[in-house]
Each structure stands twice: as C-alpha cells, then as structure tokens.
GROMACS .gro file of C-alpha atoms in nm:
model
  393
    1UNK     CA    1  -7.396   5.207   3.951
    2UNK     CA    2  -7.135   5.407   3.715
    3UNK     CA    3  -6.914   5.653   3.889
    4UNK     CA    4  -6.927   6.028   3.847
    5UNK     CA    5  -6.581   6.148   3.809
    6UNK     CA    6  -6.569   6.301   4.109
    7UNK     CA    7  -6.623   6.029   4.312
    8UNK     CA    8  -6.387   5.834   4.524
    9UNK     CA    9  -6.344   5.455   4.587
   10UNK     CA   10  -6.169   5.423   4.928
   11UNK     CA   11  -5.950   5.147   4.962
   12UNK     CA   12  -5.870   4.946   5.285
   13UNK     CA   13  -5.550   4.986   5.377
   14UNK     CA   14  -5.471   4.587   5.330
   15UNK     CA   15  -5.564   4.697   4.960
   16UNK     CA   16  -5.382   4.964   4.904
   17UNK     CA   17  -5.092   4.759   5.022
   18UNK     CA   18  -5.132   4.467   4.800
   19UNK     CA   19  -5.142   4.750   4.510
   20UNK     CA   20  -4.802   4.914   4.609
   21UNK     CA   21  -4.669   4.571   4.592
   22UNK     CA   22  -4.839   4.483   4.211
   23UNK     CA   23  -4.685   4.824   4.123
   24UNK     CA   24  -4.341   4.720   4.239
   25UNK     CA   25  -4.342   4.391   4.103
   26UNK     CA   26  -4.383   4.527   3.757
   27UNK     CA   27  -4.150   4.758   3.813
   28UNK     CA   28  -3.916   4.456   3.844
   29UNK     CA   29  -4.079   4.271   3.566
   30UNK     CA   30  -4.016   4.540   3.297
   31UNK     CA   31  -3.671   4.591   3.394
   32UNK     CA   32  -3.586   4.240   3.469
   33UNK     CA   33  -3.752   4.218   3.058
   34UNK     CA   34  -3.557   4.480   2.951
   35UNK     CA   35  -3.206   4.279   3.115
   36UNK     CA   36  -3.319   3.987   2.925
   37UNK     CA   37  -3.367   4.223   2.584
   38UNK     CA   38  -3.020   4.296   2.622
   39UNK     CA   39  -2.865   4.001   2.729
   40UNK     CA   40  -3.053   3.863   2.409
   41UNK     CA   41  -2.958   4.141   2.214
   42UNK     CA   42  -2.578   4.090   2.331
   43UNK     CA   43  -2.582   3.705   2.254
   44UNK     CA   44  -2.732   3.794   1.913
   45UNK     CA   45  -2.463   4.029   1.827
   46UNK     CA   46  -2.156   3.743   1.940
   47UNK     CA   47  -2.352   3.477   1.771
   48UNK     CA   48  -2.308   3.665   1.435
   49UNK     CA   49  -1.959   3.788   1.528
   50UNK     CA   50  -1.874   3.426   1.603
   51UNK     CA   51  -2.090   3.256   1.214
   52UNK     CA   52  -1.863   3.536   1.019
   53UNK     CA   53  -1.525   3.452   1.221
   54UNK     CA   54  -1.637   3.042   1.137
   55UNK     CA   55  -1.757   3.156   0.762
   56UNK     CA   56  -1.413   3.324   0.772
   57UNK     CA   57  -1.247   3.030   0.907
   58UNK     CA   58  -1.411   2.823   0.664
   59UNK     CA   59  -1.342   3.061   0.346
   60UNK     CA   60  -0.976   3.022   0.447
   61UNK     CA   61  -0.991   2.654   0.477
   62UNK     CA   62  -1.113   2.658   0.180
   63UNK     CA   63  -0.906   2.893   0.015
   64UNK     CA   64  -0.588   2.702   0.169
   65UNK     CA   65  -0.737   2.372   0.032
   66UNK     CA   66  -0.794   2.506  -0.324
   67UNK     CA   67  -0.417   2.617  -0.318
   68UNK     CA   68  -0.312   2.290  -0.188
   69UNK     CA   69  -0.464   2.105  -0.467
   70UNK     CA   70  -0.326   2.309  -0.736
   71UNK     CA   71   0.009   2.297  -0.564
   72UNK     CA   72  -0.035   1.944  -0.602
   73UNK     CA   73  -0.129   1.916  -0.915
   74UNK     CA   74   0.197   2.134  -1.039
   75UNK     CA   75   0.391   1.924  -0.788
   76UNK     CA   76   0.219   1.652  -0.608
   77UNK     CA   77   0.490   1.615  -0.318
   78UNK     CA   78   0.506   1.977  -0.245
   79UNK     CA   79   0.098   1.968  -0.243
   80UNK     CA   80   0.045   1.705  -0.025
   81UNK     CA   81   0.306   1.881   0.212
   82UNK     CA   82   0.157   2.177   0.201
   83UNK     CA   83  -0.189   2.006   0.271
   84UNK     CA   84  -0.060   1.836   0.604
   85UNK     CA   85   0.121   2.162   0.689
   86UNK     CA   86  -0.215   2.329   0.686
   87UNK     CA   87  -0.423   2.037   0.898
   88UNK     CA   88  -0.617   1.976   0.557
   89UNK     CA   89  -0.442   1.601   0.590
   90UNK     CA   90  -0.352   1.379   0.824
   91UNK     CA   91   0.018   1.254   0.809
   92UNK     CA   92  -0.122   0.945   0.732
   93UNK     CA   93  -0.110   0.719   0.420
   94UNK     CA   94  -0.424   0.573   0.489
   95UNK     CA   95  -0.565   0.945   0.516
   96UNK     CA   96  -0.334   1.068   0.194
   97UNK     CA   97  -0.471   0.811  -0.016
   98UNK     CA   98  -0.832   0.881   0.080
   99UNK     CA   99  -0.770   1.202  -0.050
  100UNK     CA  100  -0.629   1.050  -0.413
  101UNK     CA  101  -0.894   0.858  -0.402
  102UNK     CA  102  -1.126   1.111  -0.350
  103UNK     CA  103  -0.948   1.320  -0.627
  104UNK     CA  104  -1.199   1.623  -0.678
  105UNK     CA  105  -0.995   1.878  -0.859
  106UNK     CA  106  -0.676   1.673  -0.901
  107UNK     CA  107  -0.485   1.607  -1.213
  108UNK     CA  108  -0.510   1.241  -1.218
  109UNK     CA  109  -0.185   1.222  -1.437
  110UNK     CA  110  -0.036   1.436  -1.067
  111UNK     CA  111  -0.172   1.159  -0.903
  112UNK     CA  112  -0.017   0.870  -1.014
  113UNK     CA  113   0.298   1.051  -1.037
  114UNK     CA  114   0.265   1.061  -0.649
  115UNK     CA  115   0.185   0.690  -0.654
  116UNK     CA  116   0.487   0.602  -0.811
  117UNK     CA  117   0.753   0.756  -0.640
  118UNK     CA  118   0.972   0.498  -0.462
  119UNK     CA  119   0.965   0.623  -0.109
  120UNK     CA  120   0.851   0.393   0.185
  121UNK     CA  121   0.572   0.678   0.257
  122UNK     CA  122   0.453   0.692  -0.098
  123UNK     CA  123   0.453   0.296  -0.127
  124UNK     CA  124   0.243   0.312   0.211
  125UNK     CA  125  -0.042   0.541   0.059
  126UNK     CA  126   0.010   0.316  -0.312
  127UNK     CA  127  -0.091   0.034  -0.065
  128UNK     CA  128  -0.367   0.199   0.114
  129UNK     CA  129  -0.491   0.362  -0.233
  130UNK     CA  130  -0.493   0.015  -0.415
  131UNK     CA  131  -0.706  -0.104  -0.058
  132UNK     CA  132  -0.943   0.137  -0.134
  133UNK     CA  133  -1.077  -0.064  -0.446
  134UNK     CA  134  -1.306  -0.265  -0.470
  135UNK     CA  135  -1.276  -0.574  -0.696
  136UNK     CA  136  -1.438  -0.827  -0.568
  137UNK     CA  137  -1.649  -1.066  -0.831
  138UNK     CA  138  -1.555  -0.840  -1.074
  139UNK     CA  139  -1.466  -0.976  -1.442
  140UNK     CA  140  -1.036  -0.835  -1.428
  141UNK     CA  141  -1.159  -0.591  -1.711
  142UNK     CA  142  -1.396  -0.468  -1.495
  143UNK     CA  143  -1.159  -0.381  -1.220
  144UNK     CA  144  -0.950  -0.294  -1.490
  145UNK     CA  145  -1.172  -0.025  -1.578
  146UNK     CA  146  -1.218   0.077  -1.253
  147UNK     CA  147  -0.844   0.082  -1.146
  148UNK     CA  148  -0.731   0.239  -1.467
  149UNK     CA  149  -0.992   0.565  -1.429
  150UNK     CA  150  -0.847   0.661  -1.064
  151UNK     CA  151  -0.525   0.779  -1.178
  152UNK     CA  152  -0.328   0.805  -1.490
  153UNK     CA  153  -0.018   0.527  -1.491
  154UNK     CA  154   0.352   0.715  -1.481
  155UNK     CA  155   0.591   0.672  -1.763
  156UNK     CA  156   0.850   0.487  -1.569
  157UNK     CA  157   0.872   0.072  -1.604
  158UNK     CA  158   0.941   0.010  -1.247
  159UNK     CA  159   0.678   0.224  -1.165
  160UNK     CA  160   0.382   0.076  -1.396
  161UNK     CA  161   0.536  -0.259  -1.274
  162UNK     CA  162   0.514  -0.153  -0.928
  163UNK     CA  163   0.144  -0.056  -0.977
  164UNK     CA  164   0.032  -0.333  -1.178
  165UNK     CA  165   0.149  -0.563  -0.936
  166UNK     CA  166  -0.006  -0.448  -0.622
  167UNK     CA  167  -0.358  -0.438  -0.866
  168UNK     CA  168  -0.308  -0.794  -0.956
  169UNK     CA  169  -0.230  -0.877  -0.566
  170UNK     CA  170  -0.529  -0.734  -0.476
  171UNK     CA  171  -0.785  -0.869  -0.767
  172UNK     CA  172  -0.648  -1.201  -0.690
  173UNK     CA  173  -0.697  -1.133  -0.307
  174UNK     CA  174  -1.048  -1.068  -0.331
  175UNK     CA  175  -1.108  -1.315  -0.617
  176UNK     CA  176  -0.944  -1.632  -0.493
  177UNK     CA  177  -0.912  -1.902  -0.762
  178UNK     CA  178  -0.963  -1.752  -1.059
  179UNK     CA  179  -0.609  -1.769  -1.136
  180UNK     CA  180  -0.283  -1.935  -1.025
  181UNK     CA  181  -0.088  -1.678  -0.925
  182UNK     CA  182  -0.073  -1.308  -0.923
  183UNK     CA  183   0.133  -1.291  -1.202
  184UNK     CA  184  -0.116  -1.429  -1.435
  185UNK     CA  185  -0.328  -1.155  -1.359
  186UNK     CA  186  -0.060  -0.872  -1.417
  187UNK     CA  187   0.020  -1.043  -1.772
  188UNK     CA  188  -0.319  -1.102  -1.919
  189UNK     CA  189  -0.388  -0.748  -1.779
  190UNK     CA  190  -0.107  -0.598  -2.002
  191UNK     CA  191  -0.304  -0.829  -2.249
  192UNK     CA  192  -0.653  -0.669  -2.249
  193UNK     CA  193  -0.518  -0.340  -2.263
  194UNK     CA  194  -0.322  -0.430  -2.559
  195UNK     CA  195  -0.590  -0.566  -2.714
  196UNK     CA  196  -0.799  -0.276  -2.647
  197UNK     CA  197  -0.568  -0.054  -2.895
  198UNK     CA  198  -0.561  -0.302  -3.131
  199UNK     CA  199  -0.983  -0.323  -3.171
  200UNK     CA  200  -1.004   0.047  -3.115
  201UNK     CA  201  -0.696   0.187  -3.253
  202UNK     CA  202  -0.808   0.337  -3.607
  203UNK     CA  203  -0.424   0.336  -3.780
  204UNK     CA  204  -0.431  -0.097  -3.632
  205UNK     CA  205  -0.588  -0.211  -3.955
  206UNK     CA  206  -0.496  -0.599  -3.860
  207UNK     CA  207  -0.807  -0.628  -3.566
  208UNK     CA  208  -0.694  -0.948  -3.367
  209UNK     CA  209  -0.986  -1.230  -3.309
  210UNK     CA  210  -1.049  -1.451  -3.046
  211UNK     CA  211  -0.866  -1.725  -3.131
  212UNK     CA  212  -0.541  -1.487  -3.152
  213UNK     CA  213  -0.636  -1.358  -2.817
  214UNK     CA  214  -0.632  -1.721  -2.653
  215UNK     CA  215  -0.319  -1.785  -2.861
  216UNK     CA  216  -0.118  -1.539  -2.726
  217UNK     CA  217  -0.222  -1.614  -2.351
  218UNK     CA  218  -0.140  -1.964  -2.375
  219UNK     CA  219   0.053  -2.119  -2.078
  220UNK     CA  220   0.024  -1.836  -1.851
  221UNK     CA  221  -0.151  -1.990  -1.601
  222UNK     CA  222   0.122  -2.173  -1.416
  223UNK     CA  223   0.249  -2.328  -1.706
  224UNK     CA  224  -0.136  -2.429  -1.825
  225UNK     CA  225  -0.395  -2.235  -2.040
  226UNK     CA  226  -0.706  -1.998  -1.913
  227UNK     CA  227  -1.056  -2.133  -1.976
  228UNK     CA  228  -1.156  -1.974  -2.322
  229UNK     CA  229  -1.497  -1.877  -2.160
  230UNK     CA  230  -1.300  -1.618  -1.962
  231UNK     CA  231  -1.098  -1.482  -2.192
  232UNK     CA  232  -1.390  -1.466  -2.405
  233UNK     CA  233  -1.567  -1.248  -2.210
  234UNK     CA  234  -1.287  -1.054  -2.173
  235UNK     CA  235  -1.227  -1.022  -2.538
  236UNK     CA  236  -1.612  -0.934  -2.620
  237UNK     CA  237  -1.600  -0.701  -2.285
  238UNK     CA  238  -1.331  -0.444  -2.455
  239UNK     CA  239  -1.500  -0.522  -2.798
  240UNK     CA  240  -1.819  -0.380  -2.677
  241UNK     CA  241  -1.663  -0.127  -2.474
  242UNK     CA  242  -1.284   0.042  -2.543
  243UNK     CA  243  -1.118   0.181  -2.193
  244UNK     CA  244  -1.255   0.527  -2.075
  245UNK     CA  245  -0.872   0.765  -2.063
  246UNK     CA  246  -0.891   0.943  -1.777
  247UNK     CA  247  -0.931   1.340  -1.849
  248UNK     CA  248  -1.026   1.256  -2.219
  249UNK     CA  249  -0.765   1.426  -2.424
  250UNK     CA  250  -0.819   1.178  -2.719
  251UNK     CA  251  -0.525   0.920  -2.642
  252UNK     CA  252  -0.546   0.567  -2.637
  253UNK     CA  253  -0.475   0.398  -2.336
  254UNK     CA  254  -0.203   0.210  -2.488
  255UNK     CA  255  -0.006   0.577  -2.558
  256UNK     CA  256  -0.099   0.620  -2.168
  257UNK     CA  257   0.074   0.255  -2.068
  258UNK     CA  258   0.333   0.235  -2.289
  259UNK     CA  259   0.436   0.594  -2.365
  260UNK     CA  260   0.567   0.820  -2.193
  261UNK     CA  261   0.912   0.655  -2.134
  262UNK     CA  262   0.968   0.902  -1.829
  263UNK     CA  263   0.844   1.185  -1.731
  264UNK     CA  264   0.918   1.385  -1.442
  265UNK     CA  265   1.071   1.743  -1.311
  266UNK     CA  266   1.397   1.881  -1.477
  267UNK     CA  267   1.610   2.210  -1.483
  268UNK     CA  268   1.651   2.314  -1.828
  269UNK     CA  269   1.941   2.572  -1.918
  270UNK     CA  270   1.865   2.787  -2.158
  271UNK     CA  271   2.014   2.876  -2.477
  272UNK     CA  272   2.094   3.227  -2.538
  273UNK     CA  273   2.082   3.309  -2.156
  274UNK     CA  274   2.250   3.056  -1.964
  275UNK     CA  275   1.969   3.115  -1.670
  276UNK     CA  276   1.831   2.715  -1.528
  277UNK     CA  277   1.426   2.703  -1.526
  278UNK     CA  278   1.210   2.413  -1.358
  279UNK     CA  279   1.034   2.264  -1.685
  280UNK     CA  280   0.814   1.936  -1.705
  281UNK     CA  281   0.937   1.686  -1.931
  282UNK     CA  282   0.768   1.382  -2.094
  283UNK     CA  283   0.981   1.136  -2.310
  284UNK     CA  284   0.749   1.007  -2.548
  285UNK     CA  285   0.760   0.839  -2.898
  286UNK     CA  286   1.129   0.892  -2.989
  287UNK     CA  287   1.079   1.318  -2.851
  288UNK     CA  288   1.157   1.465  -2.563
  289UNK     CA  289   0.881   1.701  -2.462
  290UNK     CA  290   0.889   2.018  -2.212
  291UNK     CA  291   0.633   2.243  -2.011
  292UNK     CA  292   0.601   2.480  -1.787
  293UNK     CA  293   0.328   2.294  -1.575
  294UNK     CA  294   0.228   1.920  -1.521
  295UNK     CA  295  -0.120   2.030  -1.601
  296UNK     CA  296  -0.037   2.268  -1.919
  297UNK     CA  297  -0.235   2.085  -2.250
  298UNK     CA  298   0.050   2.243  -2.488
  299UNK     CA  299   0.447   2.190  -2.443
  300UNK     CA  300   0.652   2.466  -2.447
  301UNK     CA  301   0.925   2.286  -2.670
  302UNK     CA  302   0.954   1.962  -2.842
  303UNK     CA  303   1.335   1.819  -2.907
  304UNK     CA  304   1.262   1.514  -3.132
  305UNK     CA  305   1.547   1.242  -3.068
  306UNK     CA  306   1.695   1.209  -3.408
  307UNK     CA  307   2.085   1.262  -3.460
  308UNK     CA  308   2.109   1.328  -3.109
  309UNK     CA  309   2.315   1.118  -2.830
  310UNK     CA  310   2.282   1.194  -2.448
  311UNK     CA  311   2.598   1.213  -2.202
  312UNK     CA  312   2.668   1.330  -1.820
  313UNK     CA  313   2.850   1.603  -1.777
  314UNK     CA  314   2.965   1.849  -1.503
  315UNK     CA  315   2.808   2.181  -1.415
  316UNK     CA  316   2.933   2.404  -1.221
  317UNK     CA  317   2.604   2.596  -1.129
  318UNK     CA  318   2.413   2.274  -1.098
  319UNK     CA  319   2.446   1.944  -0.954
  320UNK     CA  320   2.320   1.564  -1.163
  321UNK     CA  321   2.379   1.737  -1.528
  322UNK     CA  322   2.332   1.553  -1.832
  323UNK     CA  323   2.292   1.661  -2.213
  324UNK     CA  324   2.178   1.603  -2.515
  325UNK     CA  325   2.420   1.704  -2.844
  326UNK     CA  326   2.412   1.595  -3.212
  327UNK     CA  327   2.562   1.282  -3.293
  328UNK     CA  328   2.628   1.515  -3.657
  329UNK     CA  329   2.890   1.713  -3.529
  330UNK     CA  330   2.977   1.970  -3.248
  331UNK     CA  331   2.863   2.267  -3.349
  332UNK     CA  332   2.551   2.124  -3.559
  333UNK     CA  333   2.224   2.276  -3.448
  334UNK     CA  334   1.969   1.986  -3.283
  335UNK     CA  335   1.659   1.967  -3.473
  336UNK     CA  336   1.407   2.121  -3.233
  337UNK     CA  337   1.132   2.356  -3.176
  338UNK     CA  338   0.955   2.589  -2.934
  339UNK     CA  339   0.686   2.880  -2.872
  340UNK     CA  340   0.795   3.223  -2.775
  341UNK     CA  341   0.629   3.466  -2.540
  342UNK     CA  342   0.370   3.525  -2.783
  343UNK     CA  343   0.233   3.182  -2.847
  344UNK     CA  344   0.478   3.155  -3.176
  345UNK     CA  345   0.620   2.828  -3.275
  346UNK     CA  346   0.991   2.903  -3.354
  347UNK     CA  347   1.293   2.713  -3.433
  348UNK     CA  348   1.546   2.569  -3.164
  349UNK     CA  349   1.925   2.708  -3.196
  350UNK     CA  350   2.083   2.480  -2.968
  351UNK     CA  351   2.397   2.271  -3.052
  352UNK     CA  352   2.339   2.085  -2.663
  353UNK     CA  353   2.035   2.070  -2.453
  354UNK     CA  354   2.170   2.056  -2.085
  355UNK     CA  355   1.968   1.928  -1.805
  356UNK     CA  356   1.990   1.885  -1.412
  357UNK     CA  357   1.793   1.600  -1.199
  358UNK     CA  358   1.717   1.613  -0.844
  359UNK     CA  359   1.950   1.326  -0.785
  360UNK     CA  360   2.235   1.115  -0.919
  361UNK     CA  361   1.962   0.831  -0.970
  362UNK     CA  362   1.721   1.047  -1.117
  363UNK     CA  363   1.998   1.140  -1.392
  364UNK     CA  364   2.094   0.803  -1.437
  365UNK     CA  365   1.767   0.683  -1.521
  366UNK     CA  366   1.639   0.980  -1.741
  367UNK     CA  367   2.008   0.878  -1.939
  368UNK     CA  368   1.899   0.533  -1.933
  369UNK     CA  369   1.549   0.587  -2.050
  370UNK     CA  370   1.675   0.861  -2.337
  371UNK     CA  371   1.876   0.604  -2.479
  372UNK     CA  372   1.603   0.365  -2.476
  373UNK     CA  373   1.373   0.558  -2.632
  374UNK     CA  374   1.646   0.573  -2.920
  375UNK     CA  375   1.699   0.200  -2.959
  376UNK     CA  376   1.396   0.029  -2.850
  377UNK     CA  377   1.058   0.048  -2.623
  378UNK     CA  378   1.167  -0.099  -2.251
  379UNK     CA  379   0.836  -0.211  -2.164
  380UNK     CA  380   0.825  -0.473  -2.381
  381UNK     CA  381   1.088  -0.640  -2.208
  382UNK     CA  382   0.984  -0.620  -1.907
  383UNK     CA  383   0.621  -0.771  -2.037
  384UNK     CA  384   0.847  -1.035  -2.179
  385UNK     CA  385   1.015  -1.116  -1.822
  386UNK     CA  386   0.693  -1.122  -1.614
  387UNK     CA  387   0.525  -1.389  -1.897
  388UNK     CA  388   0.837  -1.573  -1.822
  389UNK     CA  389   0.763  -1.597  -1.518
  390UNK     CA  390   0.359  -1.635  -1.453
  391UNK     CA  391   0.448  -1.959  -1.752
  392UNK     CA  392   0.706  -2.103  -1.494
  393UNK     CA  393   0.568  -2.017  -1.144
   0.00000   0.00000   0.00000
C-alpha cells in the first residue's frame, strides 16, 4: 500500500542505529574520496612539474650536445673535451670512438683530423675506431670503401701512414691468408685508390688496363705476385664503381689522399695591423690555403707557393714563428689573394706571411712540408719505402 505523506514508518531502534552508522560511513567515504582527489590532484601537478624539469633537462642535453659537436667540428680536441666535460662522453677511447663512429653531425674531414693526432689517447680511440669495422670476407676494395667513407684521411704522411696501417692490420686480421703480410695490403691499397683516379679522373686521358694493374703490383706479396683473379676483381670493382668522397664536394679521392700536404691550426699575423688571428690552413697543390673555420667551403686567402721560400724566425709576441718571403727580393710583394669583409676577392700586399704553431714540432713540420710542396710530393716516397718493404718482408 503507497504512503500518504503524512504517514510515518517507525523504525526499531536496532534500525535506526544501523542508519546513523550508513550515514557516518559515507560521511567518511566522501571525504576519505575527496583526500584521494587531492592527493591525485597533487601527484598530477609534481608529475608535470617533474616531465618539464626532465624535457628541460633533456633540451639542455641536447643543446650542450649540439654545441659540443660544432665545437668539434671547428676544433675536434676542444669538442671532444668539452663533450666529456659535460657527461655527453665517457673518458674513454673505446666510448670516443663510438661517437666518431657514430658521426651524426660531424665534419668527417674534423674527424680524421682527431684520428691522426699523435697522442697515446688519440692512438687509443684510432685503435678502438679502426675495431669498430667490420671487414671480414670482404673483397679489400670493399672495406676500402667502407673505411674510406667514415672519415676523411689528414694531409700529413705519418698520419695517412699511421691510418693505413692499422686498416691493413685489421683487414688482414679478420681475413687471414689472403695475403702475406700486412704490408701487402697497405700497398695494393694505395694501388686501388690510385687506380681509381686514373679510370675516373676526366683530365687522366691514358686509362690504365688490367694487365698494367698486375704489372705494377708485381712482387708485393713477399717477394711473389697476387693471383690475377684478385686483382681482377679489384680492378673491375673500381671500374664499375669509382670511391664515394665523403661530404661530396666534387674531389677525387686521390686530391683527398695525396693532397693536402698538411693541414692544421695556425696564427696568422696580419698585414696592415700586426694583430695574430687563429686561421685554418690547408697546403695543397703547390698553395697554401687559409680559413676561418675547418668546416668553411670557401678560404679566406690563397698564397700560391711561387717565388716564395719559408724560414723560422723569432717573434716576440708569439712563440714557434715561421714565414714565408719572396725568394725575388725583400721588399717584393708575394703573389697572393684574399676576400674582404664584403665577400670581395682582393689582392695580397704582403712582402712576408708570418705564422705561429702550437709547438716547436708543429713548426718544424709545417717548414718541412712547405718546402716539400715546393720541390716534390712526399707521399710518393713514402709509397716507394713501404713497396720496398712488403717486396722484401
């Protein structure tokens, strides 16, 4: 029967009891819910707080690692410092040379300047970088290819010798008994890349064949000759396909291996204003080339080694100073050129060009190599001695 609004349902008092008690327990409930809504509420809010401070932490690392590798690639020493500095690498060779290896947004010509400095450090992570290839049952142009596209080779002899020796160790390591000695490898590598510029090089109008190919690698296998199947496939290998240059800027790779002479980091006095600025300078078919940056595409002057001669001399203001003067007379002008301020290509008014190294070795060797590059091409000689060698092991 429906109630009348009046009416009344009496309630034992057991009842009424066990109702005071529902009605207190949701009381609890809802606030107990609304302490959970906040603690919720409160974790929410730190969980953002803590994404932005690790989307901040990240941006920085990130920021910090982009500046690192652009350090680097104006100065690959200072880079790599700055990189370990910042716990973006371990002070590790192994860990260093992953990161070469690696090389996203490095200038590979940076990186095998850092590869080719002499220190035991830098030697470690040249080891540990040259581990990191694989070459196993590859043809040696193959690895070649590979080896060659990691980095771009430095300008210095020792250096590319350096280098090309720990690649020949390590074809040879994983490649056991293809050929006598390590040295073998390292000449008929110099080989195939010479013969690439000579089938690909458009101004090398005499194309070598085959049978000049084996002729030239005879006896360089202890003293014996190289089966012609291999260096036939080798010869038909770069015939099909020339080298891939690393950051195509339209050289061959022979320009890349046998020029520059040296290149490397140099204080330049100026003319006019006797004020010292850090330039980059490449020695490179008979000219001495400058820039403000290792990655700049254009040099900021070009001093072309004709009439000149190269001497030490002592600076007052700066330590290791050598120049360049004209072998005309004292006060002739050196034939020269450079680009102003506004991009203008102007004429060089300097009777000397003096420069300071880092050290008395690095002068001696940039004098060395200057008056190399006047007489004759040093790697050719050192070619020469290795053959030598790898015919008489």
């Amino acid at each position: 029967m429906k109630l009348e609004k009046d009416d009344s349902v009496e309630l034992t008092l057991e009842e009424k009891n066990l109702l005071a008690d529902i009605r207190r327990r949701k009381a609890q409930l809802l606030i107990e819910i609304q302490q959970l809504k906040d603690e919720i509420t409160t974790i929410t809010s730190e969980m953002v707080k803590l994404e932005s401070q690790d989307e901040q932490k990240m941006n920085t690392k990130q920021k910090q690692l982009s500046i690192g590798k652009k350090r680097f690639n104006m100065d690959p020493k200072k880079g790599i410092e700055f990189l370990i500095e910042h716990g973006l690498l371990k002070n590790t060779p192994e860990d260093v040379a992953q990161f070469l290896m690696k090389g996203e947004g490095l200038n590979k010509t940076a990186i095998g300047e850092y590869l080719g400095e002499r220190t035991d450090f830098n030697i470690k992570v040249l080891d540990a970088f040259v581990e990191l290839h694989d070459f196993a049952n590859l043809l040696l142009v193959q690895a070649l290819r590979q080896f060659l596209w990691s980095f771009r080779l430095p300008g210095e002899a020792q250096k590319i010798d350096r280098m090309m020796e720990k690649f020949a160790a390590r074809y040879c390591h994983q490649n056991s008994g293809v050929f006598s000695n390590p040295d073998t490898c390292y000449v008929l590598s110099f080989a195939i890349i010479m013969l690439n510029t000579a089938l690909h090089n458009p101004s090398v109008k005499d194309k070598p064949t085959l049978d000049k190919f084996v002729s030239m690698n005879r006896g360089i296998n202890n003293g014996g000759d190289l089966p012609k199947e291999l260096l036939a496939s080798l010869y038909e290998s770069i015939k099909q396909e020339p080298f891939k240059i690393p950051e195509d800027d339209g050289n061959d790779l022979m320009h890349t291996f046998f020029n520059p002479d040296r290149e490397g980091w140099l204080w330049k006095q100026g003319g006019r204003y006797k004020t010292w600025k850090r330039r980059w300078f490449i020695l490179n078919d008979k000219c001495l080339y400058y820039f403000e940056y290792t990655t700049d595409k254009e040099p900021r002057g070009i001093i072309p080694l004709e009439n000149v001669q190269v001497r030490e001399v002592h600076d007052r203001s700066k330590p290791h100073c050598f120049e360049l003067y004209s072998a005309l007379g004292q006060h002739e002008f050196i034939k020269a050129c450079k680009t102003d301020a506004d991009g203008r290509v102007i004429e060089g008014r300097h009777t000397v060009y003096r420069m300071s190294a880092a050290t008395q070795e690095d002068k001696d060797i940039w004098i060395k190599c200057i008056r190399q590059s006047i007489s004759h091409n040093p790697y050719f000689d050192m070619l020469a001695a290795r053959k030598r060698k790898a015919q008489h092991f």
